[in-house]
Coordinates of C-alpha atoms in Angstrom, one line a residue:
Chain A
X118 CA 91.9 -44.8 13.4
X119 CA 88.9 -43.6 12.8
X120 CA 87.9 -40.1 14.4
X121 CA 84.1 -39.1 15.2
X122 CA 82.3 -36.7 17.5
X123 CA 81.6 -37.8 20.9
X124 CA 77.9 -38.1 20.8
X125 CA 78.6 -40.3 17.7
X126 CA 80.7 -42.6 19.8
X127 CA 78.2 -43.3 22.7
X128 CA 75.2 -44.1 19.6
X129 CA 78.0 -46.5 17.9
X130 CA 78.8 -48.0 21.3
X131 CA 74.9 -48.1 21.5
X132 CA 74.7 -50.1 18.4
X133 CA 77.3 -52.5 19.2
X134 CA 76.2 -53.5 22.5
X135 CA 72.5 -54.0 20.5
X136 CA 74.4 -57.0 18.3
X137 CA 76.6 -58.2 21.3
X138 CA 80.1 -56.6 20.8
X139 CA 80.0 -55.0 23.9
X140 CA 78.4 -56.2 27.2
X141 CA 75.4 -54.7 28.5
X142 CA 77.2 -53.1 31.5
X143 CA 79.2 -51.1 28.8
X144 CA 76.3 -49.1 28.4
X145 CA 74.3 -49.2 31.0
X146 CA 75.2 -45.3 32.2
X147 CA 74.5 -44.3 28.4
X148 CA 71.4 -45.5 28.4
X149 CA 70.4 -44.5 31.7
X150 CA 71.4 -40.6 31.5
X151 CA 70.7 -38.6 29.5
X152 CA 73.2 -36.3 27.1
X153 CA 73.2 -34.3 23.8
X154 CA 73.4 -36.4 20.3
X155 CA 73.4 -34.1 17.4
X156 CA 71.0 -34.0 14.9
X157 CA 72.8 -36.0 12.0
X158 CA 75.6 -38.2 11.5
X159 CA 78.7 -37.2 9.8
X160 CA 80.1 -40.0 7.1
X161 CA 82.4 -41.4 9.2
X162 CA 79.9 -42.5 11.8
X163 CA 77.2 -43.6 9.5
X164 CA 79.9 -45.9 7.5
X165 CA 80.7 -47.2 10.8
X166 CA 77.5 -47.7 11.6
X167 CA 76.8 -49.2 8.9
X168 CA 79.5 -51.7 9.0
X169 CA 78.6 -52.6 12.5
X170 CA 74.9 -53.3 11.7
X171 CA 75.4 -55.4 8.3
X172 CA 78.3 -57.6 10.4
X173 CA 76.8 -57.7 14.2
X174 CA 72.5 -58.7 13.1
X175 CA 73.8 -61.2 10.8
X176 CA 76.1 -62.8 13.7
X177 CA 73.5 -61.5 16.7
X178 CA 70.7 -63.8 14.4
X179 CA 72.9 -66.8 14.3
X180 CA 74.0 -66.5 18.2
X181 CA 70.2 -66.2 19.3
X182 CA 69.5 -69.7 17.5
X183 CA 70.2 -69.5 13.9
X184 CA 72.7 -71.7 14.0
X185 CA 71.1 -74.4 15.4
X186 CA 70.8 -77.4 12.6
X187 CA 66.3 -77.0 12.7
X188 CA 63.7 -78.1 10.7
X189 CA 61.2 -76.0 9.5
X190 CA 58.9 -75.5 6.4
X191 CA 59.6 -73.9 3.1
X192 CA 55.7 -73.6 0.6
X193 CA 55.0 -77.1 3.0
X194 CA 58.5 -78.8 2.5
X195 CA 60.9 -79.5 5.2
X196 CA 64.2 -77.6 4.6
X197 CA 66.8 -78.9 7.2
X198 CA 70.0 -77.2 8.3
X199 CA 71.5 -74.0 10.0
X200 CA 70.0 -70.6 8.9
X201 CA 71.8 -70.1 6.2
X202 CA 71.8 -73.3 4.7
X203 CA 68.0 -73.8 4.9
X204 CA 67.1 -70.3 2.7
X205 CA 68.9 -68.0 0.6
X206 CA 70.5 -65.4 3.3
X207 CA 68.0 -62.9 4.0
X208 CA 68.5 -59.2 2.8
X209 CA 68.6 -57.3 6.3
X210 CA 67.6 -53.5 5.2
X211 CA 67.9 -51.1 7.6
X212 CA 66.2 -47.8 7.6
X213 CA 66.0 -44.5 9.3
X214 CA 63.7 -46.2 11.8
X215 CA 66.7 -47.4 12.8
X216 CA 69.1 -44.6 12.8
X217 CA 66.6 -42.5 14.7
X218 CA 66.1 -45.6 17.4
X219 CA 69.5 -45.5 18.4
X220 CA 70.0 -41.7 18.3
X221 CA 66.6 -41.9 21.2
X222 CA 68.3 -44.7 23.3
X223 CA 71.7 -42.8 23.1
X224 CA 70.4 -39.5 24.5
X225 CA 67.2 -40.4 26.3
X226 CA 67.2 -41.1 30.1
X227 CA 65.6 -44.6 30.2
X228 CA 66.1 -44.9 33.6
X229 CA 63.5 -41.9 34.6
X230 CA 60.8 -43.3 32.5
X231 CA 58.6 -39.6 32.5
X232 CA 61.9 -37.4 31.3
X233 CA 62.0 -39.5 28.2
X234 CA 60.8 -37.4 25.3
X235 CA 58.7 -39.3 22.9
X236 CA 60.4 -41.4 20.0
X237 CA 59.2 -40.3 16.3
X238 CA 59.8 -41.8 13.4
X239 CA 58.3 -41.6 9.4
X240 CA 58.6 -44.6 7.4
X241 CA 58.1 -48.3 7.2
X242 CA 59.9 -50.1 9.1
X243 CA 61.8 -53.0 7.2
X244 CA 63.5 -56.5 8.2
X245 CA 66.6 -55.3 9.6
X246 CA 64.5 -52.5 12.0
X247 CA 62.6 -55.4 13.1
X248 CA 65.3 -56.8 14.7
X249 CA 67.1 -54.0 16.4
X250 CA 64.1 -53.2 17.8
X251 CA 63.7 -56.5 19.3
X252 CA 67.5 -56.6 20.6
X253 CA 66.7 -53.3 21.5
X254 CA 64.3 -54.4 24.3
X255 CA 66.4 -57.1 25.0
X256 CA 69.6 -54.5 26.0
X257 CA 67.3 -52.3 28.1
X258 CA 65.7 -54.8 29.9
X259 CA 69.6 -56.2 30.5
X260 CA 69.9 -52.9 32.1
X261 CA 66.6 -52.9 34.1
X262 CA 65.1 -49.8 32.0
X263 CA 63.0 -51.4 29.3
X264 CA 59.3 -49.2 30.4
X265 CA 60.1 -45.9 28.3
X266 CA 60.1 -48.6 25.0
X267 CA 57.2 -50.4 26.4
X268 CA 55.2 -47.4 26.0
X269 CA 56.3 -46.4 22.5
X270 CA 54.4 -46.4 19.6
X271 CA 57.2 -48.1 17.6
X272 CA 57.5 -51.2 20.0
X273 CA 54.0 -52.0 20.6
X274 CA 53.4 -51.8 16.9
X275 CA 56.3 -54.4 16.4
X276 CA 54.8 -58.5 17.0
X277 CA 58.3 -59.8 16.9
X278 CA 59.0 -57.1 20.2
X279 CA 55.6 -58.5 21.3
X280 CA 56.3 -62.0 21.5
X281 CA 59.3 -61.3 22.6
X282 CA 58.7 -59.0 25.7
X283 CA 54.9 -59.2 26.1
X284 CA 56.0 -58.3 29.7
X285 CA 57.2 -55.4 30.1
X286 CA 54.9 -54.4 27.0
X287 CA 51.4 -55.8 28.8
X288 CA 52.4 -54.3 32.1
X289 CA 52.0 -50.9 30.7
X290 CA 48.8 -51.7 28.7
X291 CA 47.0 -55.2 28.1
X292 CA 47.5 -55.8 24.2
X293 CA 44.3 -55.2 22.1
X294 CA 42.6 -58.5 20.7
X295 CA 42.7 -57.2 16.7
X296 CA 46.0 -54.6 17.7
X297 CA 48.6 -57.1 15.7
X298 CA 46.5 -58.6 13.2
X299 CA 48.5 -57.6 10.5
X300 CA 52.1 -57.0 11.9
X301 CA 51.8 -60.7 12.9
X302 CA 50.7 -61.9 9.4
X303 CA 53.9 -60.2 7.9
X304 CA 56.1 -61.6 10.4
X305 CA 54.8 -65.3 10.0
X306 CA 55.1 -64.4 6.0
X307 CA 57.8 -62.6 4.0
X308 CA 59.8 -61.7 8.0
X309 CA 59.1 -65.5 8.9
X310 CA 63.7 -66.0 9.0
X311 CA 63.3 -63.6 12.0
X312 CA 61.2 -66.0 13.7
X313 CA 62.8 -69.1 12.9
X314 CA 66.3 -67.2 13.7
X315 CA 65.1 -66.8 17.3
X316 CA 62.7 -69.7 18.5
X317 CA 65.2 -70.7 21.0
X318 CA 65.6 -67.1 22.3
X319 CA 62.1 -67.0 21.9
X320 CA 61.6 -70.8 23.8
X321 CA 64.3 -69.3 26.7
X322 CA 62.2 -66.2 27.2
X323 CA 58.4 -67.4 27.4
X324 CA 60.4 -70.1 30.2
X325 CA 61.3 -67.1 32.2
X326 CA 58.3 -65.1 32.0
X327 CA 55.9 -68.5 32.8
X328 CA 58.3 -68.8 35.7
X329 CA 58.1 -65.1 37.1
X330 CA 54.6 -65.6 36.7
X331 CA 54.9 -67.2 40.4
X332 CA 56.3 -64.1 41.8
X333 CA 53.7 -61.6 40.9
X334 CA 51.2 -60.8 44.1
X335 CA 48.5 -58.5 42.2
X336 CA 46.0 -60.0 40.4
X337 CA 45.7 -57.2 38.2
X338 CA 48.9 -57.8 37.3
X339 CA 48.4 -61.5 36.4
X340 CA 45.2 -60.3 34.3
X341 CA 47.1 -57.8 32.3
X342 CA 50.0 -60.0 31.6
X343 CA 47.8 -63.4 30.6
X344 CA 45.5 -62.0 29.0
X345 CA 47.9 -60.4 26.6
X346 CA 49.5 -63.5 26.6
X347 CA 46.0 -65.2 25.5
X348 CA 45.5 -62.9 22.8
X349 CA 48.5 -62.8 21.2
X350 CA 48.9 -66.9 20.8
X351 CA 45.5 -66.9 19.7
X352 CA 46.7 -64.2 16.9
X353 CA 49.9 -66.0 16.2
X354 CA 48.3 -69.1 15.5
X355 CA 45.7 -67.5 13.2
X356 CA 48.3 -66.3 11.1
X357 CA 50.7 -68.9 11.4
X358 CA 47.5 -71.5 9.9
X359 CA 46.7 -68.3 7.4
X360 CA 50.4 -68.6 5.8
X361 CA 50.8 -72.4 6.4
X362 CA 53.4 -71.6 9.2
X363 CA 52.5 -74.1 12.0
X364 CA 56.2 -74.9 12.9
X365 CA 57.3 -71.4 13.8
X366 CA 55.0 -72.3 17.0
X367 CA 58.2 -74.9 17.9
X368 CA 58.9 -71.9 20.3
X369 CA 55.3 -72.4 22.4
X370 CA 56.2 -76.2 22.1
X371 CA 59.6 -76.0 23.6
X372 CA 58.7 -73.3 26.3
X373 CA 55.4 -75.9 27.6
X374 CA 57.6 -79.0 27.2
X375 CA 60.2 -77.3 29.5
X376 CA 57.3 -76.2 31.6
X377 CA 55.9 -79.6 32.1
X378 CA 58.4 -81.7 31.8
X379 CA 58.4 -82.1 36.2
X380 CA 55.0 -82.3 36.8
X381 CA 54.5 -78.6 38.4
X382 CA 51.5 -78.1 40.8
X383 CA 49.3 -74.7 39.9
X384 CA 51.0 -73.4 42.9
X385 CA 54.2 -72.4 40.4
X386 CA 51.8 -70.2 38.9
X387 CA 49.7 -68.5 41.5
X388 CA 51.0 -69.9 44.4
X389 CA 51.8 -65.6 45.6
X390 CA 48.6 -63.9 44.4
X391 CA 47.2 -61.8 46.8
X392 CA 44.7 -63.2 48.7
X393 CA 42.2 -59.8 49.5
X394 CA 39.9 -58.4 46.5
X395 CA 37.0 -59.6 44.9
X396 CA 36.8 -63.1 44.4
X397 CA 35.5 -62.4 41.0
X398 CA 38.8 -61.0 40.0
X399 CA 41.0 -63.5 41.5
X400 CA 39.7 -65.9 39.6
X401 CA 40.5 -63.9 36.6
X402 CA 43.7 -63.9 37.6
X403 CA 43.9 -67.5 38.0
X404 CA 42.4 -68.2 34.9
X405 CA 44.9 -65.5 32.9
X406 CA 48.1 -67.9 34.7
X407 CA 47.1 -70.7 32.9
X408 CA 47.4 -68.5 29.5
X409 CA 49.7 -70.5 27.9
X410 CA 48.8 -74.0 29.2
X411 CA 45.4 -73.3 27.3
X412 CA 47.3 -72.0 24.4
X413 CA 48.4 -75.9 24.0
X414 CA 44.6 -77.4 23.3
X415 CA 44.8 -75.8 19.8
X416 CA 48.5 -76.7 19.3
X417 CA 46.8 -80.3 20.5
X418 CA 44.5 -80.1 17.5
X419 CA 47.2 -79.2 14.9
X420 CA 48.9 -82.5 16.1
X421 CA 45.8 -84.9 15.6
X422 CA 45.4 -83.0 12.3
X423 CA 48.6 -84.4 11.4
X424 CA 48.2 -87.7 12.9
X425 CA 45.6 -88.0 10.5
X426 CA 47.8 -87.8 7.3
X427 CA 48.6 -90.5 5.6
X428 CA 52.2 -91.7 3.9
X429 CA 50.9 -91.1 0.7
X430 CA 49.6 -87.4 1.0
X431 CA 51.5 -84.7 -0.2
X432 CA 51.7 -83.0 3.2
X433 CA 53.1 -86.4 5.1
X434 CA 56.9 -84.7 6.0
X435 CA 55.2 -81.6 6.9
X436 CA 53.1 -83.1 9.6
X437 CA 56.0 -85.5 10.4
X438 CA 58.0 -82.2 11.0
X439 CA 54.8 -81.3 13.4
X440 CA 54.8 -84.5 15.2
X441 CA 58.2 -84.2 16.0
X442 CA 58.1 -80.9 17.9
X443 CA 54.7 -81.5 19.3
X444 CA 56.8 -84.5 20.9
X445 CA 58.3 -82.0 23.3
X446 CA 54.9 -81.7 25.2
X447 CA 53.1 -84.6 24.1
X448 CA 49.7 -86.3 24.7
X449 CA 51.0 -86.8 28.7
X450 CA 52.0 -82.8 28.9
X451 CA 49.0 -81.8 27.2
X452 CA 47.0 -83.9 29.8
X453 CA 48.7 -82.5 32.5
X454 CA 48.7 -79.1 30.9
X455 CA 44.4 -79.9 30.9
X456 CA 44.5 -80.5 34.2
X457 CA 46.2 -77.5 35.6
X458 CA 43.8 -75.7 33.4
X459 CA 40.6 -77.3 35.3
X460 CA 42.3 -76.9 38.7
X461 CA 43.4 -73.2 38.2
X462 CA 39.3 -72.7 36.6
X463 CA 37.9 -74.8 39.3
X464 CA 34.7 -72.6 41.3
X465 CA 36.9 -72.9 44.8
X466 CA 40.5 -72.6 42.9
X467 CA 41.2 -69.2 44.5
X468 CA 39.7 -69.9 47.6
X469 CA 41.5 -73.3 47.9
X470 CA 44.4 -71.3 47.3
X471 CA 44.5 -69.2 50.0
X472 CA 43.4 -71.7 52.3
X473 CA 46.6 -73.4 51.3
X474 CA 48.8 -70.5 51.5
X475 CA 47.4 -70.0 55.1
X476 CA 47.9 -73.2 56.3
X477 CA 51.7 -73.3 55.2
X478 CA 52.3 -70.1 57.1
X479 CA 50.5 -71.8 59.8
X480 CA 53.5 -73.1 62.2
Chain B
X279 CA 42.0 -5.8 65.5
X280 CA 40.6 -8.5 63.5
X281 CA 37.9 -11.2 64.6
X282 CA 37.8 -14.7 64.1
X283 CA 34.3 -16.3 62.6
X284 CA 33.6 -20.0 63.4
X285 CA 32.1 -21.9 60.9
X286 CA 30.7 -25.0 60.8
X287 CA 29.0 -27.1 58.8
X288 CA 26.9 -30.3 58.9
X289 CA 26.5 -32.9 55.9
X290 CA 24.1 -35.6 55.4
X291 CA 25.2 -38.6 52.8
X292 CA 22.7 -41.3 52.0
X293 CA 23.1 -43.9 49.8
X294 CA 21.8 -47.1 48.4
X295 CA 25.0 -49.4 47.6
X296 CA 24.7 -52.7 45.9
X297 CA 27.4 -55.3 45.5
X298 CA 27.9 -58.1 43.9
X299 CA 31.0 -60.6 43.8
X300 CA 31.1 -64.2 41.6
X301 CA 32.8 -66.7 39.5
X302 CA 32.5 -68.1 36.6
X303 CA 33.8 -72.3 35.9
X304 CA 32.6 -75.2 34.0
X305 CA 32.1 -78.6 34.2
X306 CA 34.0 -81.3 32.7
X307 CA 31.3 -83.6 31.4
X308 CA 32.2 -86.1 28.8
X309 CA 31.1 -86.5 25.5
X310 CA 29.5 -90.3 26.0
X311 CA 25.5 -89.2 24.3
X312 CA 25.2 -86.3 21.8
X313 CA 24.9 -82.7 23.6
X314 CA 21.6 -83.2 24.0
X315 CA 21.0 -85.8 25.9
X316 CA 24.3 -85.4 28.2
X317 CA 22.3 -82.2 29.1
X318 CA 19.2 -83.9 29.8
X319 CA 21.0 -86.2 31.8
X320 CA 22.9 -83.3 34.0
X321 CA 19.4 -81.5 34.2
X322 CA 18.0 -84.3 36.0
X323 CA 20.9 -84.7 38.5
X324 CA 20.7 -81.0 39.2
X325 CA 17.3 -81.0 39.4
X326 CA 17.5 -83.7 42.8
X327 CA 19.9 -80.6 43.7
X328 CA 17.5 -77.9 43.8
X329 CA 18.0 -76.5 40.8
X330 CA 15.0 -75.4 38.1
X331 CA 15.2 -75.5 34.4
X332 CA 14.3 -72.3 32.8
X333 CA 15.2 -72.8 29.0
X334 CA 18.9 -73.9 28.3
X335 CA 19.9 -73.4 32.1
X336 CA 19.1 -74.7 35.2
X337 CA 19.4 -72.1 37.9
X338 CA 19.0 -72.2 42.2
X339 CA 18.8 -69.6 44.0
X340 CA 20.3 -70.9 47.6
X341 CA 18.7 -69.2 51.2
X342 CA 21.9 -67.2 51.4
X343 CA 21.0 -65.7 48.3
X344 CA 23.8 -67.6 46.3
X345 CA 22.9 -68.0 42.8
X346 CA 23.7 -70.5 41.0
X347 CA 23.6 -70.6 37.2
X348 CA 24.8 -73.9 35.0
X349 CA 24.3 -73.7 31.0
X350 CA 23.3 -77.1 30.5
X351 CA 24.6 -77.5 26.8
X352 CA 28.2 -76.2 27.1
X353 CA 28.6 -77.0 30.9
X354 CA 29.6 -73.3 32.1
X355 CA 28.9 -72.2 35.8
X356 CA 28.2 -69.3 37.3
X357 CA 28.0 -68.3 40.7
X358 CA 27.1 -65.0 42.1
X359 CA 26.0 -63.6 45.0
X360 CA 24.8 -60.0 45.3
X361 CA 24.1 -57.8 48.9
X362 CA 22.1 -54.3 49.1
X363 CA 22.4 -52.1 51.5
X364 CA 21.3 -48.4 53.1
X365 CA 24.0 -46.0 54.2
X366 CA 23.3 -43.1 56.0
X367 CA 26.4 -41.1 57.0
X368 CA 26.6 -38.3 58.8
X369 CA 29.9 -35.6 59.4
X370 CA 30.2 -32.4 61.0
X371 CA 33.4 -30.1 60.3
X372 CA 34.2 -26.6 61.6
X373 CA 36.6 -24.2 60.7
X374 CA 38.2 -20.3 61.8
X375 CA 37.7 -17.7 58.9
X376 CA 38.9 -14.1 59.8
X377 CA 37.2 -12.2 57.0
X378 CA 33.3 -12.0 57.4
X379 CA 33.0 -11.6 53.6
X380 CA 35.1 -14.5 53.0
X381 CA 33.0 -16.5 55.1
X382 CA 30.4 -18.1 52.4
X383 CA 33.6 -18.9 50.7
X384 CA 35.2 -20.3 53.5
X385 CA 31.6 -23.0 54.4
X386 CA 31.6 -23.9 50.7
X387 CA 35.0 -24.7 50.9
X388 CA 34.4 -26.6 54.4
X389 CA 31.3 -28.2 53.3
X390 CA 32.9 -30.3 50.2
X391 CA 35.7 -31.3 52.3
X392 CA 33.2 -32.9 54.7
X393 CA 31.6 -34.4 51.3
X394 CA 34.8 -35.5 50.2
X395 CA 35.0 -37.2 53.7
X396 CA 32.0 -38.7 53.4
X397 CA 32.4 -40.5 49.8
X398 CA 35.9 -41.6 51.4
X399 CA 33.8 -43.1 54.1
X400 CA 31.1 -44.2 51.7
X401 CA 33.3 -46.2 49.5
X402 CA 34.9 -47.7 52.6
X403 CA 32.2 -48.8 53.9
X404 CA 30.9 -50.6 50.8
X405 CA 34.1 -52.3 49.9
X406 CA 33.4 -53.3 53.8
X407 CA 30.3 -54.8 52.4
X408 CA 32.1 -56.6 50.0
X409 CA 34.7 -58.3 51.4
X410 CA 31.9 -59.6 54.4
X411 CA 30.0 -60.5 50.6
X412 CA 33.5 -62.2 49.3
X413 CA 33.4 -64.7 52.9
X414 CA 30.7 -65.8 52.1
X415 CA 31.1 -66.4 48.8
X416 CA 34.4 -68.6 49.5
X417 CA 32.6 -70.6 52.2
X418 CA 30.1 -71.7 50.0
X419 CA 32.1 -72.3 46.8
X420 CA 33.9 -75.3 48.5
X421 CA 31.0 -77.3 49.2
X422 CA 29.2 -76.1 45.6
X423 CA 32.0 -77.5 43.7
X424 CA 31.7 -80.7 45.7
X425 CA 28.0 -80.9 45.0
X426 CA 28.4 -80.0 41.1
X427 CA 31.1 -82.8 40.9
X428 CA 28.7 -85.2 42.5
X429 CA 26.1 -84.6 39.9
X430 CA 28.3 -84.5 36.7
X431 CA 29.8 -88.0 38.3
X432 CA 26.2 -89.5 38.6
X433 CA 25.1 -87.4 35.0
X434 CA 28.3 -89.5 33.4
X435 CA 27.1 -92.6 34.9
X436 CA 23.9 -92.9 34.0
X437 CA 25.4 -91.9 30.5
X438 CA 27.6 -94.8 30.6
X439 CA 24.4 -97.0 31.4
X440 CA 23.1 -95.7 28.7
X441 CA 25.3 -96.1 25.9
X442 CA 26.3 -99.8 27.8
X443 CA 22.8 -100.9 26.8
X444 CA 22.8 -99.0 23.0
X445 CA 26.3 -101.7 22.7
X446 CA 24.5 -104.9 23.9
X447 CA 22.5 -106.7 26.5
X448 CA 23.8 -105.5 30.0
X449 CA 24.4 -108.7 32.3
X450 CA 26.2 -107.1 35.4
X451 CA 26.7 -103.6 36.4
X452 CA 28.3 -102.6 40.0
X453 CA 29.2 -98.9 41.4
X454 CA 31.4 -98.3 44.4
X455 CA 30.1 -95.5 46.2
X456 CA 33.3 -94.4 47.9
X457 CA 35.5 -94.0 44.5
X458 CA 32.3 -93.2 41.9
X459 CA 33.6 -96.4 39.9
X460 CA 31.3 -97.7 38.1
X461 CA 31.7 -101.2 36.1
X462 CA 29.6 -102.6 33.8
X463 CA 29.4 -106.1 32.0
X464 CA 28.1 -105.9 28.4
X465 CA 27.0 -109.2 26.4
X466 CA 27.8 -107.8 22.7

């Protein structure tokens, strides 16, 4: 048996419940109080550490979708498989980021969001930091205290968090058209196995959010949240056509296909919005629900581009590969997906709205 | 013993408040004619509506002061009704000071709570202004969207026509008025 100091323990326990050895509810009071963690780690801890991090991302990658037999593109050829067996395994590096992550969420109070001291770290943050910070979001909003990361540097900085939990992270500020630019053209390039590792966790969590979206009441809440939403699609797909990439949007695909598949009405979307405020702002609203509905006109164009090449060309599998997940949406979602759109933009849409939500009030 | 001063004070806020609510759509019209013509063709429509052509846009200005803006090339709509308006508050406040040097003190003191009370009231009043502005607004937006659909309908139509006749010699063409179907018989 091993024997480390008990501030130690509660970061370890910290990091295990980040790749799923322990349950969220495990840690829940850690994360929620605060209490001392010492400045460093003795040798012990960090070799456990260690050991938990190089086993538990590897495993956490492969339960979040990784080992899921997909398709994607390797330099514009289709490599087929699991994770593993579609690329060389990836070299997961972790850094001090890291270390210093875990020592916040250990003694920080994310539960009282204005007693959390500010997290600072120096250095670049590499692959494996990339993903802790991600499951790191994940874990606090499991325990319902995710807005002390939403306001940190570190996590806004991070796309893969972004696309991930643009929630949370556009509740506390809208995201900034050019803020992710670069961070999303290194994650679409040399961090692209991150992405592929987690489109169905990615698929499963845009669902969700498009689903909540019919809960929210304030329209500046809609705004904030869609037009985040807006901007960063429109950023992913710019880098994703930059580095050749246009099958790591499978995620979008398999979220709208999901979305469409029934037929909704614009009332899943809006169908609670306020009804007093300026009618100029509630038809922002309405036009930032339909965020990701929109998205799907350009993923639309990518799959007439590729309807377009020929057996003979050199990118023929590739676009095959494109077909096959735009297939989840289709020409009959995207038409349905258009027509939302025009409903949702329509001059009377929010005044036909609330006329509606009156009259089912109305006994 | 000690005396008690009354103070009290008297403030004046006037005002000139402007606001101003809209919305912002487009219309759907298909591609039949290049841009050009598809925007002569809605131009004309809106024009039997009202509307004047002033460069790329035709614009009406309704009685109610509604305005209506449509970019005839990319089909975009804008809608936007504005309301002025005077205010002319007035508040009175009064307080107990028991130090007669303190007393300037004590008014200034009084007197920007009574202006503090009077922006409160100010702003109240013009979001008052607006959300009488906002009826409006959604009263006439139902009926506008009805109108602009009638005229892209007809603008499409007469499109249709139109590139019917560049395909061939038209024999037969019939329109239901109820649906907005339109049918036309082409000899190629």
């Amino acid at each position: 048996v091993k024997r480390v100091a008990q501030s130690e323990f509660d970061l370890l326990t910290v990091a295990r419940a980040l790749v799923g050895q322990v349950g969220a509810e495990a840690v829940e009071p850690l994360l929620r109080q605060p209490r001392a963690v010492g400045p460093k780690l003795g040798p012990t801890a960090m070799g456990l550490l260690k050991r938990t991090l190089a086993k538990g991302a590897v495993l956490e990658l492969c339960r979040r979708g990784g080992w899921r037999p997909a398709a994607h593109l390797e330099e514009m050829e289709v490599v087929t498989g699991r994770l593993w067996q579609r690329r060389q395994p990836p070299e997961l590096r972790f850094s001090s980021v890291t270390v210093e992550l875990l020592r916040w969420l250990a003694a920080s109070p994310l539960a009282m969001d204005a007693e959390c001291k500010p997290l600072k770290v120096k250095g670049r943050v590499q692959l494996g930091d990339e993903l802790v910070l991600y499951l790191a979001c994940d874990l606090a909003e499991r325990c319902c205290c995710c807005a002390p990361l939403a306001r940190t540097p570190l996590f806004r900085s991070s796309s893969l968090v972004w696309l991930g939990f643009f929630e949370p992270l556009a509740r506390r500020a809208p995201l900034r058209a050019d803020g992710l630019d670069r961070a999303l053209g290194q994650l679409v390039g040399e961090r692209a196995v991150l992405l592929e590792a987690l489109q169905a966790d990615l698929a499963r969590r845009w669902i969700a959010a498009e689903r909540r979206k019919g809960q929210l009441t304030q329209p500046a809440q809609m705004i904030a949240l869609g037009e985040s939403q807006r901007a960063l699609v429109e950023a992913l797909c710019a880098a994703l056509d930059r580095h050749q990439r246009r099958d790591l949007a499978g995620f979008l695909l398999e979220a709208a296909g999901a979305l469409l598949r029934h037929r909704p009405e614009p009332s899943r979307w809006v169908a609670v919005l306020a009804p007093g405020g300026a009618l100029a702002e509630r038809q922002r609203a309405f036009r930032a629900a339909g965020a990701l509905l929109e998205s799907l006109g350009q993923l639309g164009r990518w799959a007439e581009e590729a309807q377009g090449v020929r057996f003979f060309d050199d990118e023929y599998e590739a676009s095959q590969l494109l077909l096959k997940q735009w297939g989840q949406v289709g020409a009959q979602g995207l038409a349905h997906a258009q027509e939302l759109v025009q409903r949702m933009q329509a001059l009377d849409a929010a005044v036909s709205a609330q006329g509606a939500a009156q009259s089912e009030v109305t006994p | 013993m000690s005396r008690a001063y009354r103070i009290s004070v008297s403030e004046t806020l006037r005002r000139h408040v402007r606001v101003e609510d809209g919305v912002q759509s487009s219309l759907e019209l298909l591609p039949l004619l290049p841009a050009g013509r598809m925007a002569e063709l809605l131009c004309a429509e809106l024009e039997q509506l009202g509307f004047e052509r002033e460069g790329q846009q035709a614009r009406r200005v309704d009685e109610d002061g509604t305005e209506v803006t449509v970019e005839l090339e990319t089909g975009a709509v804008t809608v936007r009704l504005a309301s002025e308006s005077d205010l002319e508050l007035h508040r009175k406040g009064s307080g107990v000071t028991g130090d007669r040097g303190r007393m300037a003190e004590a008014a200034a003191a009084l007197r920007a709570r009574v202006r503090q009370d009077l922006e409160r009231q100010a702003a109240e009043e013009q979001e008052q202004l607006r959300e009488q502005l906002t009826e409006r607004l959604e009263r006439k937006l139902r009926d506008l969207q009805l109108e602009l659909d009638g005229a892209v309908n007809r603008a499409t139509a007469s499109a249709l026509k139109e590139k019917a006749a560049q395909l061939g010699e038209i024999e037969e063409i019939s329109e239901d008025a109820e649906s907005g179907a339109v049918t036309i018989r082409v000899r190629l």
